């Protein structure tokens, strides 16, 4: 089969890959479409030592697996877990200590014609949700993870930093709460997407220091982090939603003096994400920047790496 | 009066200071004894731009103030607050946006014959609590702040990093909960203080990675922070109890991937600290390294700045 293969931080299009064989309890999924995420770009930059097929945001059709799934359009949770470690048994299975992670840790990913995942990871996509929309299930679930970790009260002043693809999903999910929301970014046309949905937006200079209860950092760069930290009132909460390449330098004394809480946030709930998509409460169509067939995957990656580009999709 | 005066990161013993005049609602306190804290040493290194009399851990006798306080031995909360800002009115007055802070921000401190504080900041010292013990009320309250911020459950695996004066108080307060505690440090004789109280101790190599629910960083140095971060299980909590001079560099991706919570922690509750001292549930006598009269304050500071030294007291 075809696939985008990462080795030693070099990506190649390979046509000689064997179709993966599902292990017991796993299903074989024919990939329809997949999205390029910032984590993919960071893997390419060596943020984590992974060699293999990249990709973890996808929609596919089950070709081999249990009867109730075969032929179904599905999305899939990316952590393949052991089911018996302390994290699996106490409800924190996304932190399973024996996990493999689709296209990230020891498991061939979604930028290929086929992938395998445990059956329990797969969620049928409701009829009413388009394949385009469903491709955003994974990042939308990650955006929803914030609300699993931080209780958001009516009127909470929340700042989201970053108007990129993850930032926009975070903003749209938070806009569904009764919080007092401001989204800041660097790109007028991206902020316009959010303005069109009635969300207050601005550039970094719109951020009043020490005036937010919660700040969500979605840029993955130190400038974004600095804006987030400065924006918070004492005892405020800073949610780190992006992974960072390399070390982050911060004024830890400010954290102590203002008793700030910093929370790292990763994968979230797929069922809630699919519900939001089915109810059309979140718009993802404005996030699609370009589409490429898998065979043009290297061009697609070059495009995705350009500054300010939103979601680039691969079609299989 | 006499006092230790900081100006441009230089400390001098001055004998020409006027006795401070209490503002309305404030009391005049004759200082009996005061303790040198790491924050004092960091102010001396320029961590915060303060000029004036240093010192914020003290026991004194009220000389001018309301009848029920005059003649009483007291300790004092260090934040002098406005009473009407959003933090004062919502129960977070230690974060008052108009506060002065004894010996730290715009308020002459305790390393002098006299100081002034609002009457409401003063807490009479119970008869049964010695002046030596009461001098530790402020750092003991800061240690107790952790339990105000983080719910500690029976059996929680808690690591405290740092066997210095604050670390030892943190360890002793956490040992009063039903947690599973390990204290690590660099000094056999300091760890022995804790061992003698039945607390499990060790050096950094005793820390099993990814095995603690909560880690409390009390060293104020990057090595201590790194040990804390590494020690935590996914979704663990890292409490930053020390202020840091300069920037701290950290692996923010580890925070995100493991969904770690980082909490800055500062001033805590005086009444609970005095109760613990009165009940003799915490031992502070082993933390006293040396005593100097105020007139030898510069020598006292030299002593306090030596590596590994515990609490140095100043007697007025």
XYZ file of C-alpha atoms in Angstrom:
632
model
C 0.000 0.000 0.000
C 0.954 3.674 -0.113
C 1.981 5.621 2.952
C 3.935 8.623 4.216
C 6.864 7.171 6.095
C 8.973 9.111 8.566
C 12.509 8.016 9.258
C 15.251 10.105 10.887
C 13.125 13.244 10.472
C 12.754 12.654 6.751
C 9.393 11.974 5.206
C 9.063 9.780 2.127
C 6.175 8.536 0.050
C 6.406 4.761 -0.040
C 4.401 2.477 -2.288
C 5.838 -0.757 -0.972
C 4.296 -0.852 2.488
C 2.514 -4.067 3.483
C -1.132 -3.724 4.470
C -1.027 -3.992 8.273
C -2.432 -7.139 9.867
C -4.864 -6.514 12.714
C -3.844 -8.133 15.994
C -6.549 -9.940 17.995
C -9.156 -7.382 19.079
C -8.099 -4.964 16.382
C -9.861 -3.853 13.234
C -8.438 -3.102 9.803
C -9.538 0.312 8.576
C -9.310 1.618 5.024
C -8.497 5.304 5.398
C -10.711 7.764 3.514
C -9.231 11.030 4.609
C -6.729 12.309 7.156
C -5.653 15.685 8.530
C -2.142 17.017 9.075
C -1.717 18.228 12.661
C 0.991 20.349 14.279
C 2.143 17.255 16.150
C 2.953 15.676 12.764
C 5.034 18.716 11.881
C 6.821 18.517 15.225
C 7.531 14.802 14.787
C 9.138 15.784 11.511
C 11.275 18.281 13.423
C 12.341 15.536 15.826
C 10.202 16.463 18.818
C 9.728 12.751 19.510
C 11.802 9.856 18.143
C 9.207 8.144 15.949
C 9.890 6.194 12.774
C 7.001 4.836 10.727
C 3.784 5.918 9.017
C 2.719 9.347 10.340
C -0.838 10.578 10.956
C -3.483 10.277 13.660
C -6.509 12.355 12.547
C -8.581 10.266 10.143
C -11.881 8.931 8.909
C -11.990 5.444 7.442
C -14.158 2.447 6.687
C -13.781 -0.805 8.619
C -12.780 -3.639 6.292
C -12.020 -6.345 8.853
C -13.354 -6.473 12.392
C -16.502 -7.219 14.338
C -19.731 -7.453 12.338
C -21.267 -4.319 13.813
C -18.336 -2.264 12.543
C -17.522 -3.771 9.144
C -18.530 -1.377 6.394
C -19.034 1.465 8.885
C -17.454 4.863 8.503
C -15.414 5.393 11.687
C -13.072 7.714 13.511
C -10.588 6.360 16.045
C -9.097 7.270 19.396
C -5.365 7.354 18.994
C -4.176 5.682 22.212
C -4.152 1.881 21.967
C -4.095 0.802 25.601
C -3.307 -2.326 27.601
C -6.456 -2.366 29.719
C -4.775 -3.626 32.873
C -2.227 -1.046 34.108
C -3.070 1.375 36.944
C -4.129 4.111 34.488
C -6.385 1.841 32.472
C -8.072 0.529 35.597
C -8.614 3.923 37.231
C -10.271 5.638 34.283
C -7.202 7.403 32.901
C -6.565 5.058 30.005
C -5.276 7.822 27.701
C -2.255 7.698 30.031
C -1.851 3.899 29.822
C 1.793 3.169 30.568
C 1.956 0.489 27.901
C 0.130 2.409 25.197
C 1.011 2.738 21.561
C -0.226 5.878 19.846
C -1.405 6.012 16.246
C 1.298 7.602 14.114
C 3.147 8.859 17.206
C 4.389 5.978 19.397
C 5.083 2.483 18.054
C 1.968 2.237 15.870
C 1.744 2.859 12.113
C -0.431 5.900 11.484
C -3.198 7.192 9.233
C -1.296 8.698 6.285
C -1.615 5.408 4.405
C -4.237 3.369 2.658
C -4.875 1.228 5.745
C -4.369 1.307 9.496
C -5.161 -0.943 12.458
C -6.646 0.066 15.786
C -8.286 -1.817 18.652
C -12.029 -2.206 18.013
C -12.806 -0.323 21.222
C -11.029 2.754 19.827
C -13.394 3.082 16.887
C -16.501 5.261 16.867
C -19.025 5.042 14.023
C -19.561 8.408 12.382
C -23.240 9.465 12.358
C -24.792 9.671 8.889
C -25.339 13.397 9.284
C -21.632 14.107 9.823
C -19.648 14.540 6.614
C -16.286 12.912 6.172
C -14.746 16.380 6.093
C -16.280 17.256 9.439
C -15.470 13.870 11.001
C -11.790 14.308 10.131
C -11.757 16.982 12.868
C -13.071 14.649 15.585
C -9.668 14.038 17.154
C -8.596 17.704 17.490
C -12.127 18.683 18.517
C -12.009 16.067 21.289
C -8.642 17.510 22.343
C -10.282 20.956 22.529
C -13.058 19.520 24.700
C -10.518 18.011 27.084
C -10.108 21.516 28.571
C -13.646 21.387 29.912
C -12.938 17.968 31.437
C -10.016 19.413 33.356
C -11.139 22.914 34.333
C -14.613 23.755 35.650
C -15.823 26.736 33.653
C -18.353 28.965 35.375
C -20.764 31.432 33.813
C -19.010 34.715 33.187
C -15.464 33.362 33.589
C -13.104 35.593 31.644
C -11.294 33.249 29.255
C -8.533 34.130 26.824
C -7.487 31.827 23.989
C -4.132 32.578 22.386
C -3.663 31.271 18.858
C -5.921 31.425 15.812
C -4.508 28.278 14.211
C -6.417 25.081 13.601
C -6.400 23.896 17.205
C -6.964 27.400 18.603
C -10.054 27.853 16.455
C -11.565 24.584 17.687
C -10.756 25.511 21.282
C -12.416 28.893 20.817
C -15.509 27.384 19.240
C -15.953 24.842 22.041
C -15.476 27.464 24.757
C -17.954 29.763 22.999
C -20.600 27.098 23.712
C -20.202 27.721 27.463
C -21.443 30.887 29.137
C -17.963 32.272 29.592
C -16.740 35.760 28.667
C -14.399 34.870 25.802
C -11.630 36.679 23.920
C -9.646 34.989 21.133
C -6.368 36.535 20.051
C -4.213 35.692 17.074
C -2.004 37.128 14.377
C -4.102 36.656 11.237
C -7.015 38.955 10.374
C -8.634 36.421 8.057
C -8.577 33.658 10.656
C -9.931 35.902 13.368
C -12.669 36.896 10.913
C -13.855 33.228 10.922
C -14.451 33.565 14.640
C -15.880 37.103 14.498
C -18.434 35.760 12.000
C -19.612 33.410 14.749
C -20.092 36.306 17.174
C -16.867 35.677 19.068
C -14.834 38.638 20.313
C -11.340 38.626 18.798
C -8.240 40.805 18.693
C -4.486 40.936 18.400
C -2.163 40.454 21.368
C -2.397 44.142 22.269
C -6.096 43.645 23.079
C -5.112 41.578 26.128
C -5.482 43.478 29.406
C -2.826 42.159 31.817
C -3.973 40.349 34.984
C -7.595 40.356 33.904
C -8.428 36.767 32.854
C -9.504 33.837 34.999
C -8.337 31.236 32.477
C -5.918 31.472 29.560
C -5.556 28.703 26.975
C -2.246 28.625 25.119
C -2.659 27.134 21.631
C 0.352 28.544 19.788
C 3.119 26.287 21.070
C 5.537 29.178 21.071
C 7.128 31.075 23.972
C 5.536 34.402 22.970
C 2.095 32.829 23.251
C 2.975 31.420 26.641
C 4.206 34.823 27.846
C 0.937 36.490 26.765
C -1.053 33.786 28.556
C 0.876 34.153 31.806
C 0.682 37.943 31.787
C -3.053 37.917 31.086
C -3.979 35.977 34.221
C -5.297 37.356 37.462
C -3.745 35.968 40.648
C -4.903 32.350 41.211
C -5.780 32.131 37.516
C -5.374 28.977 35.418
C -3.174 28.578 32.345
C -4.040 25.635 30.098
C -1.202 24.413 27.877
C -2.900 22.930 24.836
C 0.039 22.783 22.418
C 3.080 20.635 22.539
C 6.346 22.569 22.456
C 9.459 21.771 20.579
C 12.370 22.171 22.971
C 12.495 23.851 26.347
C 10.203 26.638 27.524
C 11.678 29.359 29.688
C 9.332 30.927 32.221
C 9.259 33.260 35.189
C 8.487 30.664 37.856
C 8.458 33.292 40.600
C 5.432 34.889 38.942
C 3.699 31.498 39.155
C 4.481 31.303 42.860
C 3.706 34.899 43.836
C 0.402 34.894 41.937
C -0.333 31.250 42.824
C -1.059 30.422 39.184
C -2.174 26.927 38.162
C -0.713 25.535 34.942
C -2.418 22.510 33.382
C -1.167 20.429 30.493
C -4.000 19.162 28.299
C -3.961 16.439 25.621
C -6.487 13.951 24.229
C -10.181 14.316 24.894
C -13.560 12.581 24.575
C -14.577 11.379 21.094
C -18.308 10.832 21.767
C -18.819 14.461 22.841
C -16.868 15.671 19.811
C -19.015 13.612 17.427
C -22.160 14.911 19.139
C -21.070 18.514 18.590
C -20.355 17.792 14.939
C -23.707 16.029 14.478
C -25.492 18.974 16.103
C -23.530 21.342 13.846
C -22.524 23.385 16.870
C -18.975 23.681 15.596
C -17.949 24.754 12.105
C -14.897 23.077 10.668
C -15.374 23.836 6.978
C -13.668 27.224 7.384
C -10.609 25.424 8.764
C -9.896 23.432 5.609
C -7.116 25.108 3.707
C -6.278 22.524 1.059
C -6.698 18.912 -0.038
C -4.178 16.620 -1.660
C -4.277 13.008 -2.718
C -2.001 10.796 -0.617
C 0.384 10.428 -3.582
C 1.055 14.184 -3.294
C 1.641 13.854 0.434
C 5.074 15.493 0.379
C 3.620 18.562 -1.324
C 0.801 18.528 1.209
C 3.357 18.587 4.028
C 5.262 21.470 2.430
C 1.989 23.349 2.281
C 1.066 22.519 5.885
C 4.462 23.744 7.068
C 3.950 27.227 5.670
C 3.294 29.880 8.270
C -0.362 30.588 8.956
C -1.788 27.636 7.015
C -4.853 25.936 8.511
C -5.854 22.293 8.012
C -4.373 20.416 5.072
C -6.229 17.177 4.260
C -4.969 14.025 2.593
C -7.396 11.947 0.573
C -6.663 8.263 0.073
C 15.984 52.964 65.859
C 18.232 50.226 64.461
C 17.397 48.328 61.318
C 18.830 46.326 58.413
C 18.301 48.501 55.369
C 18.471 47.232 51.805
C 19.281 49.629 49.010
C 20.448 48.690 45.513
C 21.066 45.098 46.637
C 23.335 46.269 49.460
C 22.417 45.671 53.062
C 23.500 48.104 55.777
C 22.968 48.321 59.495
C 21.445 51.726 60.187
C 21.037 53.286 63.613
C 19.367 56.469 62.402
C 15.993 55.098 61.309
C 12.908 56.880 62.663
C 10.468 54.713 64.619
C 7.620 54.136 62.120
C 4.312 55.880 62.808
C 1.262 53.618 62.595
C -1.350 54.769 60.078
C -5.010 54.672 61.160
C -5.987 51.049 61.788
C -2.365 50.010 62.240
C -0.485 48.959 65.343
C 3.097 49.712 66.363
C 4.965 46.516 67.217
C 8.265 46.251 69.065
C 10.069 43.360 67.430
C 11.419 40.662 69.761
C 12.845 38.229 67.251
C 12.852 37.705 63.495
C 13.929 34.962 61.092
C 15.946 35.259 57.888
C 14.102 33.630 54.996
C 15.264 32.651 51.506
C 13.100 35.439 50.126
C 15.262 37.909 52.073
C 18.358 36.406 50.466
C 16.744 36.661 47.040
C 15.747 40.280 47.586
C 19.408 40.878 48.350
C 20.254 39.263 45.004
C 17.803 41.592 43.271
C 14.942 39.161 42.699
C 12.515 42.020 43.375
C 13.280 45.741 43.377
C 12.774 46.551 47.066
C 14.538 49.241 49.041
C 13.947 49.568 52.775
C 14.029 47.557 55.984
C 14.048 43.830 55.187
C 12.335 41.031 57.107
C 8.877 39.502 57.355
C 9.060 36.581 59.819
C 8.791 37.993 63.346
C 7.412 37.916 66.850
C 6.845 41.235 68.631
C 4.917 43.015 71.381
C 2.243 45.575 70.530
C 3.167 48.976 71.920
C 0.488 51.110 70.289
C -2.846 49.841 68.984
C -6.221 48.645 70.194
C -6.540 47.854 73.917
C -6.975 44.122 73.402
C -3.617 43.914 71.634
C -1.402 46.337 73.561
C 1.174 44.417 75.588
C 0.391 41.187 73.718
C 2.988 39.039 72.060
C 1.968 38.802 68.401
C 2.893 37.451 65.004
C 1.721 39.190 61.849
C 0.443 38.324 58.382
C 2.698 40.030 55.906
C 0.205 41.311 53.305
C -1.332 44.655 54.263
C -4.443 44.813 52.114
C -6.915 47.453 50.923
C -10.093 45.600 51.874
C -12.101 46.753 48.862
C -10.531 45.397 45.658
C -11.934 42.307 43.911
C -9.444 39.988 45.663
C -10.159 41.389 49.116
C -13.892 41.078 48.610
C -13.835 37.543 47.212
C -11.752 35.942 49.951
C -8.376 36.116 48.221
C -6.994 39.054 50.149
C -3.411 37.740 50.100
C -3.603 38.705 46.406
C -4.956 42.250 47.075
C -3.972 44.331 44.095
C -3.145 47.321 46.268
C -1.233 45.419 48.935
C 2.002 46.319 50.589
C 4.049 43.412 51.924
C 6.121 43.558 55.084
C 9.785 43.880 54.156
C 9.067 42.957 50.524
C 6.808 45.509 48.807
C 6.555 49.143 49.946
C 6.432 48.437 53.682
C 9.337 48.611 56.125
C 10.054 45.143 57.474
C 10.850 43.280 60.663
C 14.649 43.454 60.878
C 14.380 46.573 63.017
C 13.397 47.563 66.539
C 9.843 48.436 65.453
C 7.394 47.792 62.628
C 3.825 48.751 61.787
C 1.079 46.456 60.485
C -2.703 46.720 60.225
C -4.346 45.533 63.474
C -6.235 42.853 61.546
C -2.915 41.274 60.482
C -1.834 40.569 64.044
C -2.439 37.298 65.850
C -1.745 36.981 69.575
C 0.692 34.172 70.330
C -0.725 31.604 72.771
C 1.102 31.503 76.106
C 2.212 27.924 75.448
C 4.051 28.854 72.253
C 7.609 30.062 72.809
C 8.921 33.102 70.975
C 11.345 30.798 69.157
C 8.496 28.624 67.918
C 6.251 31.570 67.028
C 8.973 33.040 64.827
C 8.209 30.151 62.462
C 4.495 30.982 62.162
C 4.819 32.692 58.783
C 6.783 29.918 56.985
C 4.655 27.260 58.702
C 1.520 28.982 57.384
C 3.128 29.008 53.920
C 3.706 25.251 54.248
C 0.039 24.770 55.189
C -1.062 26.708 52.102
C -0.361 23.535 50.085
C -3.227 21.770 51.832
C -5.510 24.715 51.073
C -4.746 24.354 47.365
C -4.464 20.601 46.814
C -6.816 18.026 48.285
C -4.638 15.337 49.832
C -6.199 11.895 50.067
C -5.184 9.020 52.302
C -2.343 7.089 50.709
C -1.433 9.779 48.167
C 2.214 9.329 47.214
C 3.827 12.688 47.971
C 7.420 13.685 47.341
C 8.991 16.770 48.921
C 12.211 17.976 47.343
C 14.435 20.087 49.569
C 15.560 19.608 53.157
C 16.052 23.312 53.851
C 14.073 25.352 56.329
C 10.907 25.614 54.233
C 11.173 22.026 52.975
C 11.368 20.694 56.533
C 8.227 22.572 57.537
C 6.433 21.355 54.415
C 7.437 17.784 55.199
C 6.317 18.050 58.810
C 2.899 19.439 57.853
C 2.339 16.801 55.181
C 3.385 14.069 57.639
C 0.299 15.031 59.679
C -1.939 13.854 56.824
C -2.369 10.191 55.954
C -0.280 10.458 52.811
C 2.587 8.200 51.761
C 5.486 10.639 52.123
C 9.089 10.722 50.939
C 11.383 13.673 51.649
C 14.562 14.044 49.631
C 17.454 16.409 50.168
C 21.206 16.740 50.001
C 22.192 16.892 53.664
C 22.360 13.778 55.859
C 22.075 15.759 59.079
C 18.972 17.608 57.958
C 17.308 14.464 56.700
C 18.119 12.904 60.076
C 15.861 15.546 61.717
C 13.008 14.174 59.679
C 13.961 10.506 60.064
C 13.856 11.055 63.828
C 10.185 11.970 63.411
C 9.475 8.718 61.573
C 9.485 10.294 58.116
C 10.958 8.373 55.175
C 13.859 10.274 53.612
C 16.491 9.820 50.953
C 18.705 11.459 48.374
C 17.522 12.262 44.861
C 18.406 8.769 43.654
C 15.691 7.360 45.916
C 13.042 8.928 43.672
C 11.315 6.411 41.411
C 10.338 8.220 38.173
C 6.630 8.573 37.368
C 5.541 7.195 40.702
C 4.269 10.145 42.767
C 0.825 11.738 42.812
C 2.087 15.051 44.152
C 5.570 16.581 44.233
C 6.392 19.697 46.246
C 9.424 21.648 45.044
C 11.079 23.517 47.937
C 14.610 24.049 46.633
C 14.090 26.989 44.289
C 16.622 25.562 41.869
C 16.184 23.999 38.431
C 17.591 20.619 39.531
C 14.914 20.376 42.192
C 12.253 21.255 39.635
C 13.529 18.597 37.244
C 13.404 15.925 39.958
C 9.852 16.977 40.828
C 8.642 16.824 37.236
C 10.252 13.471 36.580
C 8.832 11.958 39.743
C 5.208 12.545 38.813
C 2.789 10.063 37.364
C 0.633 11.260 34.457
C -1.999 13.755 35.723
C 0.140 14.353 38.815
C 0.452 17.714 40.579
C 3.648 19.706 41.050
C 3.498 22.354 43.781
C 6.038 25.157 43.422
C 6.704 26.365 46.937
C 9.914 28.319 46.401
C 10.438 31.530 44.558
C 13.050 31.345 41.816
C 15.668 33.867 40.927
C 15.604 34.290 37.159
C 13.951 32.148 34.532
C 13.176 28.465 34.812
C 13.595 26.294 31.754
C 11.250 23.330 31.476
C 10.081 20.633 29.113
C 6.586 21.970 28.488
C 5.746 19.075 26.180
C 6.123 16.693 29.111
C 3.555 18.809 30.980
C 1.165 18.533 28.038
C 1.675 14.849 27.203
C 1.359 13.780 30.842
C -1.307 16.421 31.579
C 0.597 17.585 34.661
C -0.816 20.330 36.882
C 1.655 22.894 38.223
C 0.545 25.079 41.131
C 2.355 28.082 42.558
C 1.931 28.377 46.309
C 2.670 31.325 48.594
C 1.272 32.668 51.885
C -0.955 30.545 54.080
C -3.227 30.598 57.130
C -1.754 31.936 60.395
C -4.442 30.591 62.788
C -3.847 26.990 61.690
C -0.075 27.467 61.970
C -0.380 28.813 65.523
C -2.662 25.899 66.428
C -0.075 23.385 65.211
C 2.644 25.123 67.209
C 0.467 25.243 70.340
C -0.332 21.541 69.949
C 3.410 20.862 69.462
C 2.631 18.871 66.325
C 5.520 20.489 64.499
C 9.071 20.784 65.783
C 10.936 23.921 64.859
C 13.727 23.860 67.433
C 15.830 21.610 65.191
C 15.599 24.241 62.443
C 17.355 26.958 64.402
C 20.948 27.178 63.241
C 22.151 30.373 64.900
C 21.098 33.554 66.693
C 22.551 37.034 66.417
C 21.653 40.355 67.963
C 20.278 42.836 65.409
C 23.498 44.861 65.660
C 25.338 41.849 64.186
C 22.760 41.584 61.420
C 25.302 41.727 58.588
C 27.186 38.787 60.101
C 23.869 36.983 60.495
C 23.171 37.470 56.796
C 26.600 36.180 55.827
C 25.888 33.115 57.904
C 22.402 32.640 56.409
C 23.843 32.859 52.897
C 26.162 29.909 53.440
C 25.123 26.757 51.669
C 23.077 24.336 53.726
C 22.410 26.672 56.664
C 18.982 26.428 58.288
C 17.184 29.259 60.143
C 19.249 32.195 61.380
C 17.425 34.319 63.956
C 17.874 37.986 64.792
C 17.155 39.141 68.339
C 16.248 42.776 68.921
